[in-house]
mmCIF file of C-alpha atoms in Angstrom:
data_model
loop_
_atom_site.group_PDB
_atom_site.id
_atom_site.type_symbol
_atom_site.label_atom_id
_atom_site.label_comp_id
_atom_site.label_asym_id
_atom_site.label_seq_id
_atom_site.Cartn_x
_atom_site.Cartn_y
_atom_site.Cartn_z
ATOM 1 C CA MET N 1 56.596 -4.630 38.641
ATOM 2 C CA GLN N 2 53.858 -5.548 36.675
ATOM 3 C CA PHE N 3 50.221 -6.188 37.852
ATOM 4 C CA SER N 4 48.345 -9.227 36.338
ATOM 5 C CA SER N 5 45.812 -11.618 37.106
ATOM 6 C CA THR N 6 46.149 -13.184 40.543
ATOM 7 C CA GLU N 7 44.864 -16.819 42.052
ATOM 8 C CA THR N 8 42.060 -15.064 43.669
ATOM 9 C CA TYR N 9 41.112 -12.384 40.980
ATOM 10 C CA VAL N 10 40.884 -12.698 37.227
ATOM 11 C CA ALA N 11 41.813 -9.249 35.518
ATOM 12 C CA THR N 12 41.082 -8.954 32.096
ATOM 13 C CA GLU N 13 43.726 -7.903 29.257
ATOM 14 C CA ASP N 14 42.392 -4.410 28.899
ATOM 15 C CA LEU N 15 42.403 -3.684 32.742
ATOM 16 C CA THR N 16 45.728 -5.253 33.402
ATOM 17 C CA VAL N 17 46.955 -2.798 30.669
ATOM 18 C CA ALA N 18 45.086 0.153 32.547
ATOM 19 C CA VAL N 19 46.854 -0.431 35.908
ATOM 20 C CA ASN N 20 50.179 -0.838 34.739
ATOM 21 C CA ALA N 21 49.840 2.181 32.162
ATOM 22 C CA ALA N 22 48.661 4.160 35.791
ATOM 23 C CA VAL N 23 51.589 2.967 37.794
ATOM 24 C CA THR N 24 54.133 3.793 34.757
ATOM 25 C CA LEU N 25 52.540 7.362 34.329
ATOM 26 C CA GLU N 26 52.335 8.070 38.387
ATOM 27 C CA ARG N 27 49.169 9.190 37.963
ATOM 28 C CA PRO N 28 45.908 8.182 39.720
ATOM 29 C CA LEU N 29 43.919 5.205 38.201
ATOM 30 C CA LEU N 30 40.090 6.004 38.048
ATOM 31 C CA VAL N 31 38.102 2.875 37.933
ATOM 32 C CA LYS N 32 34.327 3.320 37.243
ATOM 33 C CA GLY N 33 31.883 0.249 36.456
ATOM 34 C CA GLU N 34 28.921 -1.149 37.629
ATOM 35 C CA PRO N 35 28.563 -2.022 41.638
ATOM 36 C CA GLY N 36 29.839 -5.684 42.406
ATOM 37 C CA THR N 37 32.415 -5.662 39.438
ATOM 38 C CA GLY N 38 35.421 -5.572 41.597
ATOM 39 C CA LYS N 39 36.635 -2.135 41.393
ATOM 40 C CA THR N 40 37.946 -2.342 45.356
ATOM 41 C CA GLU N 41 39.016 -5.679 45.193
ATOM 42 C CA LEU N 42 40.902 -4.897 42.494
ATOM 43 C CA ALA N 43 43.085 -2.180 44.851
ATOM 44 C CA ARG N 44 43.680 -5.258 47.230
ATOM 45 C CA GLN N 45 44.976 -7.308 44.509
ATOM 46 C CA VAL N 46 47.314 -4.805 43.257
ATOM 47 C CA ALA N 47 48.940 -4.179 46.422
ATOM 48 C CA MET N 48 49.179 -8.112 46.535
ATOM 49 C CA SER N 49 50.472 -8.079 43.413
ATOM 50 C CA LEU N 50 52.836 -5.554 43.773
ATOM 51 C CA GLY N 51 54.048 -6.803 47.219
ATOM 52 C CA MET N 52 52.946 -3.509 48.542
ATOM 53 C CA GLU N 53 50.764 -2.266 51.529
ATOM 54 C CA ILE N 54 47.306 -1.122 50.936
ATOM 55 C CA ILE N 55 45.701 1.859 52.760
ATOM 56 C CA GLU N 56 41.696 1.922 52.607
ATOM 57 C CA TRP N 57 40.107 5.393 52.384
ATOM 58 C CA HIS N 58 36.212 4.905 51.992
ATOM 59 C CA ILE N 59 34.263 7.788 51.226
ATOM 60 C CA LYS N 60 30.942 8.402 52.790
ATOM 61 C CA SER N 61 28.453 11.572 51.883
ATOM 62 C CA THR N 62 29.824 13.369 54.910
ATOM 63 C CA THR N 63 33.568 12.636 54.172
ATOM 64 C CA ARG N 64 35.717 16.102 53.525
ATOM 65 C CA ALA N 65 38.853 16.023 51.431
ATOM 66 C CA GLN N 66 40.753 17.542 54.358
ATOM 67 C CA GLN N 67 40.129 14.730 56.517
ATOM 68 C CA GLY N 68 42.046 12.690 54.123
ATOM 69 C CA LEU N 69 45.169 15.188 54.887
ATOM 70 C CA TYR N 70 44.681 15.520 58.839
ATOM 71 C CA GLU N 71 42.434 16.753 61.388
ATOM 72 C CA TYR N 72 43.033 19.383 64.386
ATOM 73 C CA ASP N 73 41.273 18.119 67.335
ATOM 74 C CA ALA N 74 40.754 21.744 69.112
ATOM 75 C CA VAL N 75 38.205 20.296 71.414
ATOM 76 C CA SER N 76 40.663 17.886 73.008
ATOM 77 C CA ARG N 77 43.360 20.885 73.265
ATOM 78 C CA LEU N 78 40.785 22.860 75.035
ATOM 79 C CA ARG N 79 39.518 20.156 77.455
ATOM 80 C CA ASP N 80 43.586 19.533 78.103
ATOM 81 C CA SER N 81 44.396 23.278 78.880
ATOM 82 C CA GLN N 82 40.882 23.167 81.377
ATOM 83 C CA LEU N 83 42.842 20.382 83.106
ATOM 84 C CA GLY N 84 46.242 21.907 83.255
ATOM 85 C CA ASP N 85 47.791 18.813 80.818
ATOM 86 C CA GLU N 86 51.252 19.896 79.510
ATOM 87 C CA ARG N 87 50.118 18.193 76.142
ATOM 88 C CA VAL N 88 48.789 21.253 75.176
ATOM 89 C CA HIS N 89 51.806 23.270 74.591
ATOM 90 C CA ASP N 90 52.659 21.146 71.943
ATOM 91 C CA VAL N 91 49.957 21.519 69.085
ATOM 92 C CA SER N 92 50.967 18.241 66.923
ATOM 93 C CA ASN N 93 49.708 16.429 70.015
ATOM 94 C CA TYR N 94 45.880 16.900 68.639
ATOM 95 C CA ILE N 95 46.920 16.709 64.588
ATOM 96 C CA ARG N 96 45.554 13.449 63.547
ATOM 97 C CA ARG N 97 46.637 11.776 60.203
ATOM 98 C CA GLY N 98 44.733 11.260 57.623
ATOM 99 C CA LYS N 99 45.072 8.384 55.018
ATOM 100 C CA LEU N 100 46.909 10.574 52.623
ATOM 101 C CA TRP N 101 49.455 11.584 55.504
ATOM 102 C CA GLN N 102 49.714 8.225 56.319
ATOM 103 C CA ALA N 103 50.374 6.939 52.520
ATOM 104 C CA PHE N 104 52.938 9.773 52.342
ATOM 105 C CA ALA N 105 54.379 9.014 55.642
ATOM 106 C CA ALA N 106 54.762 5.198 54.351
ATOM 107 C CA PRO N 107 58.349 4.035 54.413
ATOM 108 C CA GLU N 108 57.750 1.951 51.388
ATOM 109 C CA ARG N 109 55.423 2.470 48.508
ATOM 110 C CA VAL N 110 52.218 1.716 48.924
ATOM 111 C CA VAL N 111 48.509 1.368 47.385
ATOM 112 C CA LEU N 112 46.203 4.088 48.527
ATOM 113 C CA LEU N 113 42.703 3.345 47.784
ATOM 114 C CA ILE N 114 40.144 5.873 47.562
ATOM 115 C CA ASP N 115 36.964 3.910 47.446
ATOM 116 C CA GLU N 116 33.603 5.434 45.854
ATOM 117 C CA VAL N 117 34.705 8.853 45.569
ATOM 118 C CA ASP N 118 31.552 9.918 43.784
ATOM 119 C CA LYS N 119 30.081 9.511 47.426
ATOM 120 C CA ALA N 120 31.346 12.792 48.493
ATOM 121 C CA ASP N 121 30.220 16.385 47.951
ATOM 122 C CA ILE N 122 31.186 17.419 44.232
ATOM 123 C CA GLU N 123 33.703 19.401 45.380
ATOM 124 C CA PHE N 124 35.673 16.694 46.938
ATOM 125 C CA PRO N 125 37.803 15.653 44.203
ATOM 126 C CA ASN N 126 38.701 19.376 43.358
ATOM 127 C CA ASP N 127 39.491 19.910 46.980
ATOM 128 C CA LEU N 128 42.522 16.939 46.344
ATOM 129 C CA LEU N 129 43.905 17.819 43.138
ATOM 130 C CA GLN N 130 47.124 19.922 44.282
ATOM 131 C CA GLU N 131 47.625 17.002 46.762
ATOM 132 C CA LEU N 132 47.871 14.599 44.546
ATOM 133 C CA ASP N 133 49.347 16.422 41.728
ATOM 134 C CA ARG N 134 52.375 17.386 43.939
ATOM 135 C CA MET N 135 52.719 14.622 46.278
ATOM 136 C CA GLU N 136 52.665 17.146 49.192
ATOM 137 C CA PHE N 137 50.520 19.836 51.553
ATOM 138 C CA HIS N 138 50.943 22.022 54.286
ATOM 139 C CA VAL N 139 49.920 21.709 58.021
ATOM 140 C CA TYR N 140 48.390 24.956 59.025
ATOM 141 C CA GLU N 141 48.901 24.643 62.779
ATOM 142 C CA THR N 142 52.359 23.115 62.732
ATOM 143 C CA GLY N 143 53.519 24.963 59.861
ATOM 144 C CA GLU N 144 55.397 21.565 58.550
ATOM 145 C CA THR N 145 55.190 20.689 54.485
ATOM 146 C CA VAL N 146 54.158 17.201 54.532
ATOM 147 C CA ARG N 147 56.052 15.504 51.260
ATOM 148 C CA ALA N 148 55.243 11.586 50.203
ATOM 149 C CA ARG N 149 58.411 9.572 51.008
ATOM 150 C CA GLN N 150 57.209 7.508 47.531
ATOM 151 C CA ARG N 151 54.795 8.070 45.484
ATOM 152 C CA PRO N 152 51.796 5.755 46.320
ATOM 153 C CA VAL N 153 50.116 3.975 43.600
ATOM 154 C CA VAL N 154 46.625 5.743 43.982
ATOM 155 C CA ILE N 155 43.692 4.161 42.848
ATOM 156 C CA ILE N 156 40.291 6.000 42.741
ATOM 157 C CA THR N 157 36.831 4.023 42.485
ATOM 158 C CA SER N 158 33.545 5.392 41.034
ATOM 159 C CA ASN N 159 29.755 3.926 40.844
ATOM 160 C CA ASN N 160 28.869 6.839 38.675
ATOM 161 C CA GLU N 161 26.624 8.143 40.776
ATOM 162 C CA LYS N 162 27.701 12.051 39.936
ATOM 163 C CA GLU N 163 29.682 13.269 37.163
ATOM 164 C CA LEU N 164 33.479 13.930 38.273
ATOM 165 C CA PRO N 165 34.905 17.589 37.600
ATOM 166 C CA ASP N 166 37.035 17.637 34.342
ATOM 167 C CA ALA N 167 40.140 19.308 36.258
ATOM 168 C CA PHE N 168 40.042 16.379 38.427
ATOM 169 C CA LEU N 169 39.370 13.807 34.933
ATOM 170 C CA ARG N 170 42.315 15.406 33.147
ATOM 171 C CA ARG N 171 44.611 14.069 36.036
ATOM 172 C CA CYS N 172 44.000 10.579 35.978
ATOM 173 C CA PHE N 173 44.337 7.176 34.021
ATOM 174 C CA PHE N 174 40.640 5.804 33.455
ATOM 175 C CA HIS N 175 38.990 2.609 33.041
ATOM 176 C CA TYR N 176 35.551 1.553 33.029
ATOM 177 C CA ILE N 177 35.276 -2.191 34.085
ATOM 178 C CA ARG N 178 32.850 -3.930 31.217
ATOM 179 C CA PHE N 179 30.718 -6.634 32.637
ATOM 180 C CA PRO N 180 32.370 -9.668 32.327
ATOM 181 C CA ASP N 181 31.071 -11.847 29.489
ATOM 182 C CA MET N 182 29.957 -15.568 29.729
ATOM 183 C CA GLU N 183 33.776 -16.493 29.291
ATOM 184 C CA THR N 184 35.335 -14.262 31.772
ATOM 185 C CA MET N 185 32.641 -15.087 34.001
ATOM 186 C CA ARG N 186 33.464 -18.738 33.758
ATOM 187 C CA ARG N 187 37.009 -18.282 34.815
ATOM 188 C CA ILE N 188 35.787 -15.979 37.535
ATOM 189 C CA VAL N 189 33.765 -18.734 38.793
ATOM 190 C CA GLU N 190 36.204 -21.154 38.844
ATOM 191 C CA VAL N 191 38.567 -18.947 40.951
ATOM 192 C CA HIS N 192 35.561 -18.614 43.559
ATOM 193 C CA HIS N 193 33.901 -22.152 43.115
ATOM 194 C CA PRO N 194 36.802 -24.525 41.683
ATOM 195 C CA GLY N 195 35.620 -27.750 40.344
ATOM 196 C CA ILE N 196 31.868 -26.885 39.806
ATOM 197 C CA LYS N 197 29.967 -28.906 37.410
ATOM 198 C CA GLU N 198 29.981 -27.770 33.985
ATOM 199 C CA ARG N 199 26.334 -28.584 33.137
ATOM 200 C CA LEU N 200 24.925 -26.902 36.574
ATOM 201 C CA LEU N 201 27.293 -23.923 35.613
ATOM 202 C CA THR N 202 26.174 -23.435 31.898
ATOM 203 C CA THR N 203 22.488 -23.607 32.863
ATOM 204 C CA ALA N 204 23.014 -21.366 35.812
ATOM 205 C CA LEU N 205 24.894 -18.653 33.874
ATOM 206 C CA THR N 206 22.799 -18.810 30.864
ATOM 207 C CA GLN N 207 19.660 -18.019 33.585
ATOM 208 C CA PHE N 208 21.754 -15.279 34.817
ATOM 209 C CA TYR N 209 22.333 -13.354 31.760
ATOM 210 C CA GLU N 210 18.945 -14.084 30.432
ATOM 211 C CA ILE N 211 17.867 -12.151 33.927
ATOM 212 C CA ARG N 212 20.401 -9.176 33.442
ATOM 213 C CA ASP N 213 19.032 -8.707 29.754
ATOM 214 C CA GLN N 214 15.585 -8.711 30.815
ATOM 215 C CA ALA N 215 14.067 -5.031 29.784
ATOM 216 C CA GLY N 216 12.908 -2.934 32.600
ATOM 217 C CA LEU N 217 14.904 -4.177 35.208
ATOM 218 C CA LYS N 218 15.687 -1.832 37.844
ATOM 219 C CA LYS N 219 18.960 -3.333 39.479
ATOM 220 C CA LYS N 220 21.037 -5.947 37.347
ATOM 221 C CA PRO N 221 22.627 -8.584 39.040
ATOM 222 C CA SER N 222 26.144 -8.151 39.426
ATOM 223 C CA THR N 223 29.022 -10.516 39.742
ATOM 224 C CA SER N 224 29.220 -11.110 43.535
ATOM 225 C CA GLU N 225 25.438 -11.588 43.474
ATOM 226 C CA VAL N 226 26.068 -14.465 40.721
ATOM 227 C CA LEU N 227 29.058 -16.117 42.959
ATOM 228 C CA ASP N 228 26.618 -15.850 46.071
ATOM 229 C CA TRP N 229 23.897 -17.616 44.107
ATOM 230 C CA LEU N 230 26.073 -20.357 42.811
ATOM 231 C CA LYS N 231 27.184 -20.894 46.165
ATOM 232 C CA LEU N 232 23.731 -21.383 47.329
ATOM 233 C CA LEU N 233 23.328 -23.762 44.914
ATOM 234 C CA LEU N 234 26.291 -25.858 45.682
ATOM 235 C CA ALA N 235 25.115 -25.655 49.144
ATOM 236 C CA GLU N 236 21.775 -27.342 48.240
ATOM 237 C CA ASP N 237 23.374 -29.681 46.145
ATOM 238 C CA LEU N 238 21.289 -28.716 43.293
ATOM 239 C CA ASP N 239 21.496 -30.205 39.777
ATOM 240 C CA PRO N 240 20.860 -28.702 36.194
ATOM 241 C CA GLU N 241 17.159 -30.384 36.058
ATOM 242 C CA ASP N 242 16.483 -28.469 39.548
ATOM 243 C CA LEU N 243 16.865 -25.096 37.528
ATOM 244 C CA ALA N 244 14.655 -25.928 35.295
ATOM 245 C CA ARG N 245 11.995 -22.546 34.849
ATOM 246 C CA GLU N 246 8.973 -22.520 32.514
ATOM 247 C CA GLY N 247 10.354 -19.838 30.473
ATOM 248 C CA ALA N 248 13.137 -16.651 30.563
ATOM 249 C CA SER N 249 10.354 -14.486 31.818
ATOM 250 C CA SER N 250 9.607 -16.833 35.292
ATOM 251 C CA LEU N 251 11.640 -16.475 38.672
ATOM 252 C CA PRO N 252 15.075 -18.813 39.211
ATOM 253 C CA LYS N 253 15.535 -20.880 41.942
ATOM 254 C CA LEU N 254 16.719 -19.114 45.302
ATOM 255 C CA HIS N 255 16.383 -15.751 43.141
ATOM 256 C CA GLY N 256 16.425 -13.487 46.456
ATOM 257 C CA ALA N 257 20.555 -13.886 45.776
ATOM 258 C CA LEU N 258 19.753 -12.113 42.942
ATOM 259 C CA LEU N 259 17.083 -9.898 42.629
ATOM 260 C CA LYS N 260 17.322 -6.841 45.385
ATOM 261 C CA ASN N 261 14.295 -4.954 45.123
ATOM 262 C CA GLU N 262 10.670 -5.720 45.143
ATOM 263 C CA GLN N 263 10.013 -4.171 41.746
ATOM 264 C CA ASP N 264 12.489 -6.618 39.756
ATOM 265 C CA VAL N 265 10.664 -9.330 41.593
ATOM 266 C CA HIS N 266 7.318 -8.089 40.487
ATOM 267 C CA LEU N 267 8.381 -7.908 37.028
ATOM 268 C CA PHE N 268 9.098 -11.137 36.288
ATOM 269 C CA GLU N 269 6.171 -12.202 38.254
ATOM 270 C CA ARG N 270 3.961 -10.546 35.870
ATOM 271 C CA LEU N 271 5.630 -11.872 32.807
ATOM 272 C CA ALA N 272 5.219 -15.403 34.323
ATOM 273 C CA PHE N 273 1.669 -14.557 34.973
ATOM 274 C CA MET N 274 1.374 -12.905 31.177
ATOM 275 C CA ALA N 275 3.151 -16.178 29.453
ATOM 276 C CA ARG N 276 0.977 -18.220 31.349
ATOM 277 C CA ARG N 277 -2.125 -16.414 29.943
ATOM 278 C CA GLU N 278 -0.977 -16.684 26.535
ATOM 279 C CA ARG N 279 -0.826 -20.091 26.289
#
């Protein structure tokens, strides 16, 4: 089984190589890149391409590694014991399977997405080292050892919000998704907006990359944001002439789809004001 671009996802050659290498090596694929570059969607497309089910574990700042294995609901067991419920005699009734357990127990090989691992505490990745290495873990409450029936394809995403431990990095195959160049972006747009007029696309993408290249920008617009912007341009039935600006420093049409904070909007407003004063 080999991963490649799908009808709804454009994968560059280096990304395709990285995914297939990780699958062959049976190592987790650690994917980093700017927010909005398709890291989470990659896991879904890998599952679709390889004909596998996907199990998604979205990490939050409060997520603990143990939750990925299982959780023991002692409170419910105490309540049931007070009510005289017969279920209390079997502790397994109070064990809730986590995402890793679900992936390990799946009858067929699955894709396991561990999304935005850098959101959790710094110890979170280290706490999963043994389980991801050995593909097994021990349930202390029942005394059983859970082993993976099939080694899942593990894809881990990170937005680079914090450094990950070296011991964790050593066990992963790493890939950084570079921001798409103009030609790749055209292919991505064609997937989402087939048949878009060439002149409109060229004008819009030229403005988009000018905005991304503006010095001092706090948050550069991403792939998902340019797709939203183009959707609005098409909905408004705008022509290339409608996108005309007074200069590269002025705000584009419908800029709220591209610029997501007031500092960046004010930056372009100041630049446009200074450009007018210099005339």
